[in-house]
Amino acid sequence: MEKIIIKGRPAMGGIVEAPALVFPDSLAGNSGSLQDKTGIIMEKGNPNRGLSIKGSILVLPCAKGSNGFSAHFKAAKISGVCPAGWVITKVDSRLGVAVASLDVPAVADFEEVDPVQVIKTGDWVKIDGDTGLVEITRNPL
Amino acid sequence: MVKLTAYEQKMFQGEMGEFKQKALEFIVKYAHVLGAEELCEITRATLFIGAQHYLDCFETDDYEEIFSQFYLSSDKKIKMGRFSDNCVCQTCAAACDLSDYVTTHLSKEFFDRDRRFLEITKQAGVNIVNSCTPYYVGWIPLMGEHFVTTESSNTLMSNSLFGAYGNSDGIEAAVCSAICGRSPLWGNHLKENRYGTVVFNIQCKSDTVYDWDLIGYTVGRYLPFSEKPIISGNFKRPNINKMRQLFSALATTSAAEICHVVGITPEAHTLDMALGGKPPKKIINITEAQYKESEKMICDPGSGEIDYVNIGCPHLALDELRDVAFYLEGKKVKDQVEFLVWTDYATKAMSDANGYTKMIEEAGAHVLTGSCPVVMKEESHKHAKAMVMNGAKQAHAIKAQTKAKVYFGDIYQCMDAAVRGRWEEGEGWRK
């Protein structure tokens, strides 16, 4: 199985592996874009609309939309719907708060490659939030 | 590793109480995520708190328990202490109007819960202001002052127009910053990160608040990730209401936190100053075609009956309430139409004193304060079959909450639709 390893800055410690959910155009932070209780993506035009963030490694270029961005992820976590980890091309304040608030492993600030271009939804991704290493195994389907 | 001052060390070790300790712990963790090396002092804050819907995930009604878990990230219940005495703290957009829950179809139970939560934080040092446009009623951070705000358009306004320093921190961090008086010294808190990188040449219309709404929406659509826009070109000189609309829409389609407007904002006397002497990474023209494309993206096609009209996203200024009052004079809102006009309650008091509120209400519209349909969520507008909105942010975001048709127009098109009970396509974006 083809494995790709990329490296970013360790942003939140811990090791986790899970399938990737890639947001090429990020996710709007406005109320309703991510359902607070179910963690289901509702943003119109988002390729992941209808899917849940639960148990996935979320791959995003950065945040977008309302400053409330992190609160919707936090509400989902309190409702028992939490992503497994984060891979972020370039961290910004909205996403930084979400990472600190959810307390799951995260790697951010990639300089040589853009993880949003490299990782496809459904790929198996292992992230190490202490070293910044991200190991990608292609989804054979 | 985040370097703390002696004062911050004491707080971190709990010498100033558990409330401040937990808040600072979160800010230090957040600083680590960002890669910040030290903290800066925060002296102004607006906070999106109260019984907001993101708290619907809790079964308990114990606010200290909710507050501890949600904002302080603490499973242990922490006794509510004082917010920072050196920080002017106030509430941002509210979960409902300050006194009227009936007009917006919310329950007394929800209203009471919101007031109870707001009273608790007021006792702890957060003024109840309930505004997403706090600069209209005196919350103005000065040039170089470090602030936090949970309102994305206010992040842009305060950074860009006032030259103050702040990031789009999000609710948990903003609350913790307002408690401990610190935020990571990172991003827009550092002058070297504040220069513009992408130049937008405005070639489309720029006369009205509506035009600036569409300019903001369009610039946001074309802004590459992680870049900082500069508005340049042959635009008409905007006022503060137009800046508000530009920033509100820009924060809807992008993650921009600062936006220089050449000749208007203090860090952009010239294009070269806005760029910090560096060449732009990209130059993008905003043409009439792109403007119209944005209109088409926001406004549903066709004409038809409407039953819900909303204006005031972001909250209207007194001069706009006056315009609404005089435009509606002698007119009547169609029977089946619910017409909401949003401002903050301090501005409403001025509108009351000037007789504008009475004029608007005599026409059959409601002047409400502090909130909006998107923030109140489905409960307040689920009965609507077809909506007319001003504010690209509102029209864009409401689509995630409704299956109703959503038409988008300026405040005059909204008022015409409310009086007629119909949206006419020819008078909207295809005019």
Coordinates of C-alpha atoms in Angstrom, one line a residue:
Chain A
M1 CA 0.0 0.0 0.0
E2 CA 1.3 3.4 -1.0
K3 CA 2.3 5.5 2.0
I4 CA 3.1 9.2 1.9
I5 CA 4.7 11.1 4.8
I6 CA 4.5 14.9 5.1
K7 CA 5.7 17.1 8.0
G8 CA 4.2 20.1 9.7
R9 CA 4.5 21.9 13.0
P10 CA 3.3 19.9 16.0
A11 CA 0.3 22.0 17.3
M12 CA -1.5 19.6 19.8
G13 CA 0.2 16.6 21.2
G14 CA -0.9 12.9 20.9
I15 CA -1.0 10.2 18.2
V16 CA -4.1 9.2 16.4
E17 CA -5.2 7.5 13.1
A18 CA -8.5 7.7 11.3
P19 CA -10.0 8.3 7.9
A20 CA -9.5 11.8 6.4
L21 CA -12.3 14.3 5.7
V22 CA -10.9 17.0 3.4
F23 CA -12.4 20.5 3.2
P24 CA -10.7 22.1 0.1
D25 CA -12.6 25.4 0.7
S26 CA -12.7 25.1 4.5
L27 CA -16.0 25.2 6.5
A28 CA -17.9 28.4 7.3
G29 CA -18.0 29.1 11.0
N30 CA -21.5 30.7 10.9
S31 CA -24.3 29.3 13.0
G32 CA -25.9 26.4 11.2
S33 CA -23.0 25.5 8.9
L34 CA -22.0 22.7 11.3
Q35 CA -24.9 21.4 13.4
D36 CA -24.0 21.9 17.0
K37 CA -25.6 18.7 18.4
T38 CA -24.9 16.2 15.6
G39 CA -21.7 17.5 14.1
I40 CA -23.2 17.2 10.6
I41 CA -22.0 19.6 8.0
M42 CA -24.9 21.7 6.6
E43 CA -23.0 24.5 4.7
K44 CA -24.6 25.0 1.3
G45 CA -22.0 24.2 -1.4
N46 CA -19.7 22.3 0.9
P47 CA -18.6 19.0 -0.7
N48 CA -19.0 17.3 2.7
R49 CA -22.6 18.6 3.2
G50 CA -24.5 15.9 5.0
L51 CA -21.5 14.1 6.5
S52 CA -20.5 14.1 10.2
I53 CA -17.1 15.2 11.6
K54 CA -17.2 12.3 14.1
G55 CA -14.1 10.2 14.3
S56 CA -12.4 11.7 11.2
I57 CA -9.2 13.6 10.8
L58 CA -10.3 17.0 9.5
V59 CA -8.0 18.4 6.8
L60 CA -8.5 22.1 6.2
P61 CA -6.5 24.9 4.5
C62 CA -7.6 27.4 7.3
A63 CA -10.8 28.6 8.9
K64 CA -13.6 30.7 7.3
G65 CA -16.6 32.8 8.2
S66 CA -17.8 33.7 11.7
N67 CA -15.6 34.0 14.7
G68 CA -18.0 31.5 16.2
F69 CA -16.1 28.8 14.3
S70 CA -14.7 27.0 17.3
A71 CA -17.9 27.1 19.3
H72 CA -19.8 24.8 16.9
F73 CA -17.0 22.2 17.1
K74 CA -17.0 22.5 20.9
A75 CA -20.7 22.0 21.1
A76 CA -20.5 18.9 18.9
K77 CA -17.7 17.6 21.2
I78 CA -19.9 18.1 24.3
S79 CA -22.7 16.3 22.5
G80 CA -20.3 13.3 22.0
V81 CA -19.3 14.1 18.3
C82 CA -15.6 14.8 18.1
P83 CA -13.2 14.6 15.3
A84 CA -10.1 12.4 15.8
G85 CA -7.6 15.1 14.9
W86 CA -6.7 18.0 12.7
V87 CA -4.3 18.6 9.7
I88 CA -4.2 22.3 8.9
T89 CA -2.2 23.9 6.0
K90 CA -1.7 27.2 7.9
V91 CA -3.2 27.7 11.3
D92 CA -5.2 30.9 12.0
S93 CA -6.8 32.2 15.1
R94 CA -10.3 30.7 14.5
L95 CA -8.9 27.2 13.9
G96 CA -6.3 27.7 16.7
V97 CA -9.1 28.1 19.2
A98 CA -10.9 25.1 17.9
V99 CA -7.8 22.9 18.2
A100 CA -7.1 24.2 21.8
S101 CA -10.7 23.7 22.7
L102 CA -11.2 20.2 21.3
D103 CA -7.9 18.9 22.7
V104 CA -7.3 16.3 20.0
P105 CA -4.0 15.8 18.1
A106 CA -3.1 18.4 15.5
V107 CA -0.4 19.2 13.0
A108 CA -0.3 22.6 11.3
D109 CA 1.7 25.0 9.2
F110 CA 3.1 22.9 6.3
E111 CA 5.7 24.7 4.4
E112 CA 6.7 22.3 1.6
V113 CA 3.4 20.6 0.7
D114 CA -0.2 21.5 1.0
P115 CA -2.0 18.7 2.9
V116 CA -5.3 19.7 1.3
Q117 CA -3.8 18.9 -2.1
V118 CA -2.1 15.7 -1.0
I119 CA -4.7 14.1 1.2
K120 CA -8.0 12.8 -0.3
T121 CA -11.2 12.2 1.7
G122 CA -11.2 8.5 2.8
D123 CA -7.4 8.2 2.9
W124 CA -6.2 6.6 6.2
V125 CA -4.2 9.2 8.0
K126 CA -2.0 8.8 11.1
I127 CA -0.9 12.1 12.8
D128 CA 1.7 12.6 15.5
G129 CA 1.0 15.9 17.3
D130 CA 4.3 15.7 19.1
T131 CA 6.6 15.4 16.1
G132 CA 4.5 16.9 13.3
L133 CA 4.6 13.8 11.1
V134 CA 1.6 12.9 9.1
E135 CA 1.4 9.4 7.4
I136 CA -1.1 9.0 4.6
T137 CA -2.3 5.6 3.3
R138 CA -4.3 5.9 0.1
N139 CA -7.8 4.6 0.2
P140 CA -7.7 1.7 -2.3
L141 CA -11.3 2.4 -3.4
Chain B
M1 CA 7.2 27.2 25.1
V2 CA 5.2 30.2 26.0
K3 CA 7.1 32.7 28.1
L4 CA 5.1 34.2 31.0
T5 CA 5.8 37.4 32.9
A6 CA 6.0 37.3 36.7
Y7 CA 2.4 38.5 36.9
E8 CA 1.2 35.9 34.5
Q9 CA 3.2 33.2 36.4
K10 CA 1.3 34.1 39.6
M11 CA -2.0 33.9 37.8
F12 CA -1.0 30.6 36.2
Q13 CA -0.1 29.1 39.5
G14 CA -3.5 30.1 40.9
E15 CA -2.6 33.0 43.1
M16 CA -5.4 35.1 41.6
G17 CA -8.0 32.3 42.0
E18 CA -9.1 29.3 40.0
F19 CA -11.3 31.3 37.7
K20 CA -8.4 33.3 36.3
Q21 CA -6.1 30.4 36.4
K22 CA -8.3 28.2 34.2
A23 CA -8.8 31.0 31.8
L24 CA -5.0 31.6 31.5
E25 CA -4.4 27.9 31.1
F26 CA -6.6 27.9 28.1
I27 CA -4.9 31.0 26.6
V28 CA -1.5 29.4 27.1
K29 CA -2.7 26.2 25.4
Y30 CA -4.1 28.3 22.5
A31 CA -0.7 30.2 22.3
H32 CA 1.0 26.8 21.9
V33 CA -1.3 25.8 19.1
L34 CA -0.6 29.0 17.3
G35 CA 3.2 28.8 17.9
A36 CA 3.1 32.1 19.9
E37 CA 6.0 32.8 22.3
E38 CA 4.4 35.3 24.7
L39 CA 1.1 37.0 25.6
C40 CA -0.2 40.6 25.2
E41 CA -2.6 42.6 27.4
I42 CA -6.2 42.8 26.3
T43 CA -8.2 45.9 27.3
R44 CA -11.4 45.6 25.3
A45 CA -13.7 42.6 24.7
T46 CA -17.1 41.9 23.1
L47 CA -18.4 38.4 23.9
F48 CA -21.1 36.3 22.2
I49 CA -22.5 34.8 25.4
G50 CA -25.9 34.3 27.2
A51 CA -28.1 31.4 26.3
Q52 CA -26.7 31.1 22.8
H53 CA -27.7 28.0 20.8
Y54 CA -24.2 26.5 20.8
L55 CA -25.0 25.8 24.5
D56 CA -28.0 23.7 23.6
C57 CA -25.7 20.7 23.8
F58 CA -26.0 20.9 27.6
E59 CA -28.7 19.1 29.5
T60 CA -27.9 20.9 32.8
D61 CA -29.2 24.4 33.4
D62 CA -26.4 25.2 35.9
Y63 CA -24.6 28.1 34.3
E64 CA -21.4 27.7 36.3
E65 CA -21.2 24.1 35.2
I66 CA -21.8 25.1 31.5
F67 CA -19.4 28.0 31.7
S68 CA -16.7 25.9 33.2
Q69 CA -17.0 23.1 30.6
F70 CA -17.6 25.2 27.5
Y71 CA -15.4 28.4 28.0
L72 CA -12.8 27.3 30.5
S73 CA -12.5 23.7 29.1
S74 CA -12.7 22.4 32.7
D75 CA -14.7 19.3 33.6
K76 CA -14.6 20.5 37.2
K77 CA -17.1 23.2 38.1
I78 CA -15.3 26.5 38.7
K79 CA -16.9 29.2 40.8
M80 CA -17.6 32.3 38.7
G81 CA -15.0 35.0 39.6
R82 CA -14.4 38.5 38.1
F83 CA -13.5 39.3 34.5
S84 CA -10.4 41.4 34.1
D85 CA -10.7 44.8 35.8
N86 CA -8.4 46.2 33.1
C87 CA -10.6 45.1 30.2
V88 CA -13.9 46.8 29.1
C89 CA -16.1 43.7 28.6
Q90 CA -19.5 43.7 27.0
T91 CA -21.9 41.3 25.3
C92 CA -21.9 40.8 21.5
A93 CA -25.0 39.8 19.5
A94 CA -27.6 38.3 21.8
A95 CA -29.7 35.1 21.6
C96 CA -32.9 37.2 21.5
D97 CA -34.3 40.7 21.9
L98 CA -33.7 42.4 25.2
S99 CA -37.4 42.4 26.2
D100 CA -39.5 41.0 23.3
Y101 CA -39.5 37.2 22.7
V102 CA -43.1 37.0 21.4
T103 CA -42.5 38.8 18.1
T104 CA -39.6 36.4 17.3
H105 CA -41.5 33.3 18.3
L106 CA -39.2 32.3 21.1
S107 CA -40.4 30.9 24.4
K108 CA -40.5 32.7 27.7
E109 CA -38.4 29.9 29.1
F110 CA -35.6 30.5 26.6
F111 CA -35.8 34.3 27.2
D112 CA -35.6 33.9 30.9
R113 CA -32.6 31.5 30.6
D114 CA -30.8 34.1 28.4
R115 CA -31.5 36.9 30.9
R116 CA -30.4 34.8 33.8
F117 CA -27.1 33.9 32.1
L118 CA -26.5 37.5 31.1
E119 CA -27.2 38.7 34.7
I120 CA -24.6 36.2 36.0
T121 CA -21.8 37.5 33.6
K122 CA -22.9 41.1 34.3
Q123 CA -22.2 40.6 38.0
A124 CA -18.8 39.2 36.9
G125 CA -18.0 42.3 34.9
V126 CA -19.6 42.0 31.4
N127 CA -21.9 44.8 30.5
I128 CA -25.1 43.9 28.7
V129 CA -24.8 45.7 25.4
N130 CA -26.0 43.1 22.9
S131 CA -24.6 44.6 19.7
C132 CA -22.7 43.3 16.8
T133 CA -21.8 46.9 15.9
P134 CA -20.4 48.0 19.2
Y135 CA -18.5 51.0 17.7
Y136 CA -21.9 52.8 17.2
V137 CA -22.3 53.0 21.0
G138 CA -18.8 53.7 22.2
W139 CA -16.8 50.4 22.1
I140 CA -13.9 51.6 20.0
P141 CA -10.4 50.2 20.6
L142 CA -7.7 52.8 19.8
M143 CA -4.8 52.4 17.4
G144 CA -2.5 49.8 18.8
E145 CA -4.8 48.7 21.6
H146 CA -5.2 44.9 21.9
F147 CA -8.8 43.7 21.8
V148 CA -10.8 40.5 21.5
T149 CA -14.2 40.2 19.8
T150 CA -16.5 37.4 18.9
E151 CA -18.0 39.3 16.0
S152 CA -16.1 38.7 12.8
S153 CA -17.1 42.0 11.2
N154 CA -15.9 43.8 14.3
T155 CA -12.5 42.1 14.1
L156 CA -12.2 43.5 10.6
M157 CA -13.6 46.9 11.7
S158 CA -11.3 47.3 14.7
N159 CA -8.2 46.1 13.0
S160 CA -8.7 47.9 9.7
L161 CA -10.6 51.1 10.5
F162 CA -9.5 51.8 14.1
G163 CA -5.9 50.4 13.7
A164 CA -6.4 48.4 16.9
Y165 CA -4.8 44.9 17.3
G166 CA -6.8 41.7 17.4
N167 CA -7.5 38.3 15.9
S168 CA -10.6 36.3 15.2
D169 CA -10.1 34.2 18.3
G170 CA -13.4 32.5 18.7
I171 CA -15.7 32.4 21.6
E172 CA -13.8 30.2 24.1
A173 CA -10.6 32.2 23.7
A174 CA -12.2 35.6 23.7
V175 CA -14.0 34.8 27.0
C176 CA -10.8 33.4 28.6
S177 CA -8.9 36.5 27.4
A178 CA -11.5 38.8 28.9
I179 CA -11.1 37.0 32.2
C180 CA -7.3 36.8 32.4
G181 CA -6.7 39.9 30.4
R182 CA -4.2 38.2 28.0
S183 CA -4.1 36.8 24.5
P184 CA -1.3 35.2 22.5
L185 CA 1.0 37.8 21.0
W186 CA 0.6 36.5 17.5
G187 CA -1.0 37.3 14.1
N188 CA -2.5 40.8 14.0
H189 CA -1.2 41.7 17.5
L190 CA 2.2 42.2 15.8
K191 CA 2.7 45.0 13.3
E192 CA 4.9 42.9 10.9
N193 CA 1.9 40.6 10.2
R194 CA -0.6 43.4 9.5
Y195 CA 0.5 44.5 6.0
G196 CA -1.7 43.8 3.0
T197 CA -0.6 41.1 0.5
V198 CA -3.3 41.0 -2.2
V199 CA -4.6 44.1 -4.0
F200 CA -8.2 44.3 -5.2
N201 CA -8.9 47.0 -7.8
I202 CA -12.5 48.0 -7.4
Q203 CA -14.0 48.6 -10.9
C204 CA -17.6 47.8 -10.0
K205 CA -20.3 50.1 -8.4
S206 CA -19.3 51.4 -5.0
D207 CA -22.1 54.0 -4.3
T208 CA -24.3 52.4 -1.7
V209 CA -24.2 50.2 1.5
Y210 CA -25.5 47.4 -0.8
D211 CA -22.6 47.9 -3.2
W212 CA -20.1 47.6 -0.4
D213 CA -21.8 44.5 0.9
L214 CA -21.3 42.9 -2.6
I215 CA -17.8 44.2 -2.8
G216 CA -17.0 42.5 0.5
Y217 CA -18.6 39.2 -0.5
T218 CA -16.8 39.3 -3.9
V219 CA -13.4 40.2 -2.4
G220 CA -13.8 37.3 0.1
R221 CA -14.6 34.9 -2.7
Y222 CA -11.4 35.8 -4.6
L223 CA -9.1 36.2 -1.6
P224 CA -6.5 33.4 -1.5
F225 CA -6.3 31.6 1.8
S226 CA -4.3 33.2 4.5
E227 CA -3.8 36.5 2.6
K228 CA -4.6 40.0 3.6
P229 CA -6.7 42.2 1.2
I230 CA -6.1 45.8 0.2
I231 CA -9.1 47.6 -1.4
S232 CA -7.7 50.0 -4.0
G233 CA -8.8 51.4 -7.4
N234 CA -11.4 53.9 -8.4
F235 CA -14.0 53.5 -5.7
K236 CA -16.3 56.1 -4.2
R237 CA -15.3 57.2 -0.7
P238 CA -17.2 55.0 1.8
N239 CA -18.6 56.0 5.2
I240 CA -18.6 53.9 8.4
N241 CA -21.9 52.1 7.5
K242 CA -20.4 51.0 4.2
M243 CA -17.2 49.8 5.9
R244 CA -19.4 47.8 8.3
Q245 CA -21.1 46.1 5.3
L246 CA -17.8 45.5 3.5
F247 CA -16.3 43.8 6.5
S248 CA -19.4 41.8 7.4
A249 CA -19.6 40.2 3.9
L250 CA -15.8 39.8 3.6
A251 CA -15.9 37.8 6.9
T252 CA -18.6 35.6 5.4
T253 CA -16.7 34.4 2.3
S254 CA -13.2 34.5 3.7
A255 CA -11.3 34.3 7.0
A256 CA -9.9 37.9 6.6
E257 CA -9.2 39.7 9.8
I258 CA -7.7 42.9 8.5
C259 CA -8.5 44.7 5.3
H260 CA -6.8 47.9 4.3
V261 CA -8.8 50.5 2.2
V262 CA -6.4 52.9 0.5
G263 CA -7.0 56.5 1.6
I264 CA -9.5 55.5 4.3
T265 CA -7.9 53.2 6.9
P266 CA -5.0 54.4 9.0
E267 CA -2.4 51.8 7.9
A268 CA -3.1 52.6 4.3
H269 CA -2.6 56.2 3.5
T270 CA -1.1 55.0 0.3
L271 CA -1.1 51.6 -1.5
D272 CA 2.7 51.3 -0.8
M273 CA 2.1 51.9 2.9
A274 CA -0.6 49.2 3.0
L275 CA 1.9 46.8 1.4
G276 CA 4.7 47.7 3.7
G277 CA 6.9 48.5 0.7
K278 CA 6.7 45.0 -0.7
P279 CA 5.2 44.0 -4.0
P280 CA 1.7 42.5 -3.9
K281 CA 1.5 38.7 -4.2
K282 CA -1.5 39.2 -6.5
I283 CA -3.6 41.9 -8.1
I284 CA -7.3 41.1 -8.7
N285 CA -9.8 43.3 -10.5
I286 CA -13.4 43.3 -9.1
T287 CA -15.6 44.0 -12.1
E288 CA -19.3 44.6 -12.6
A289 CA -19.5 41.0 -13.9
Q290 CA -18.1 39.6 -10.6
Y291 CA -20.4 41.9 -8.6
K292 CA -23.4 40.5 -10.5
E293 CA -22.2 36.9 -10.1
S294 CA -22.1 37.5 -6.3
E295 CA -25.6 38.9 -6.4
K296 CA -26.7 35.8 -8.2
M297 CA -25.0 33.5 -5.6
I298 CA -26.8 35.2 -2.7
C299 CA -30.2 35.9 -4.1
D300 CA -32.6 33.1 -5.2
P301 CA -33.9 33.5 -8.8
G302 CA -37.5 34.4 -9.7
S303 CA -40.3 36.5 -8.2
G304 CA -43.0 35.5 -5.8
E305 CA -45.0 36.0 -2.6
I306 CA -42.9 36.6 0.5
D307 CA -43.8 36.4 4.2
Y308 CA -40.6 37.3 6.1
V309 CA -38.5 40.4 5.7
N310 CA -35.4 41.2 7.8
I311 CA -33.1 44.2 7.7
G312 CA -30.3 45.1 10.0
C313 CA -27.4 42.7 9.4
P314 CA -25.2 44.0 10.9
H315 CA -27.3 46.1 13.3
L316 CA -28.4 49.4 11.8
A317 CA -27.1 52.9 12.8
L318 CA -29.5 55.7 13.8
D319 CA -29.2 57.4 10.5
E320 CA -30.4 54.2 8.7
L321 CA -33.3 53.9 11.1
R322 CA -34.3 57.4 10.2
D323 CA -34.1 56.5 6.5
V324 CA -36.3 53.5 7.1
A325 CA -38.8 55.5 9.1
F326 CA -39.2 58.2 6.5
Y327 CA -39.4 55.7 3.6
L328 CA -42.1 53.7 5.4
E329 CA -44.1 56.9 6.3
G330 CA -47.6 56.5 4.9
K331 CA -47.0 52.9 3.8
K332 CA -48.3 49.7 5.3
V333 CA -46.6 46.3 5.6
K334 CA -48.7 43.6 3.9
D335 CA -50.8 41.6 6.4
Q336 CA -49.1 38.3 5.9
V337 CA -45.6 39.7 6.1
E338 CA -43.4 39.6 9.3
F339 CA -41.0 42.6 9.0
L340 CA -38.1 42.8 11.4
V341 CA -35.7 45.7 11.7
W342 CA -32.6 45.1 13.9
T343 CA -30.4 47.6 15.9
D344 CA -28.9 47.7 19.4
Y345 CA -31.0 48.9 22.3
A346 CA -29.0 52.1 22.9
T347 CA -29.6 53.1 19.3
K348 CA -33.2 52.1 19.6
A349 CA -33.6 54.4 22.6
M350 CA -32.3 57.2 20.4
S351 CA -34.7 56.1 17.6
D352 CA -37.5 56.1 20.2
A353 CA -36.6 59.6 21.3
N354 CA -36.6 60.9 17.7
G355 CA -39.9 59.2 16.9
Y356 CA -38.4 56.9 14.3
T357 CA -39.4 53.7 16.1
K358 CA -43.0 54.9 16.2
M359 CA -43.1 55.6 12.5
I360 CA -41.6 52.2 11.7
E361 CA -44.0 50.4 13.9
E362 CA -47.0 52.4 12.6
A363 CA -46.2 51.0 9.2
G364 CA -46.4 47.5 10.7
A365 CA -42.7 46.6 11.1
H366 CA -41.0 45.7 14.4
V367 CA -37.9 47.4 15.7
L368 CA -35.9 44.8 17.6
T369 CA -32.6 44.8 19.4
G370 CA -29.5 42.8 19.9
S371 CA -30.1 39.7 17.8
C372 CA -30.9 38.5 14.3
P373 CA -32.6 35.4 12.6
V374 CA -29.3 33.5 12.1
V375 CA -28.4 33.9 15.7
M376 CA -31.9 33.1 17.0
K377 CA -31.9 30.1 14.6
E378 CA -34.8 27.9 13.2
E379 CA -37.2 28.4 16.1
S380 CA -37.6 32.0 15.2
H381 CA -38.1 31.7 11.4
K382 CA -39.1 28.1 10.6
H383 CA -42.6 29.2 9.6
A384 CA -41.3 31.5 6.8
K385 CA -42.0 30.4 3.3
A386 CA -40.1 33.0 1.4
M387 CA -37.7 35.5 3.0
V388 CA -36.2 38.8 1.9
M389 CA -33.0 39.9 3.6
N390 CA -30.6 42.7 3.5
G391 CA -27.0 41.9 4.6
A392 CA -25.1 39.4 2.4
K393 CA -23.9 37.7 5.6
Q394 CA -27.5 37.1 6.8
A395 CA -28.8 36.0 3.4
H396 CA -25.8 33.6 3.0
A397 CA -25.9 32.1 6.5
I398 CA -29.7 31.7 6.8
K399 CA -29.6 29.2 3.8
A400 CA -28.0 26.7 6.1
Q401 CA -31.1 26.9 8.4
T402 CA -34.0 27.1 6.0
K403 CA -35.5 25.6 2.9
A404 CA -37.5 28.8 2.2
K405 CA -36.6 31.0 -0.8
V406 CA -34.1 33.7 0.2
Y407 CA -34.1 36.9 -1.7
F408 CA -31.4 39.5 -1.2
G409 CA -31.7 43.3 -1.7
D410 CA -30.9 46.7 -0.3
I411 CA -33.1 48.1 2.5
Y412 CA -35.3 49.9 0.0
Q413 CA -36.0 46.7 -2.0
C414 CA -36.6 44.9 1.3
M415 CA -39.1 47.6 2.4
D416 CA -40.9 47.6 -1.0
A417 CA -41.2 43.8 -0.8
A418 CA -42.6 44.0 2.7
V419 CA -45.2 46.5 1.6
R420 CA -46.1 44.6 -1.5
G421 CA -45.9 41.1 0.0
R422 CA -43.9 40.1 -3.1
W423 CA -40.4 40.0 -4.3
E424 CA -40.1 41.2 -7.9
E425 CA -37.0 39.8 -9.6
G426 CA -36.6 42.7 -12.0
E427 CA -36.2 45.1 -9.1
G428 CA -33.7 42.9 -7.4
W429 CA -30.4 41.7 -8.7
R430 CA -31.4 41.7 -12.3
K431 CA -32.3 45.4 -12.3

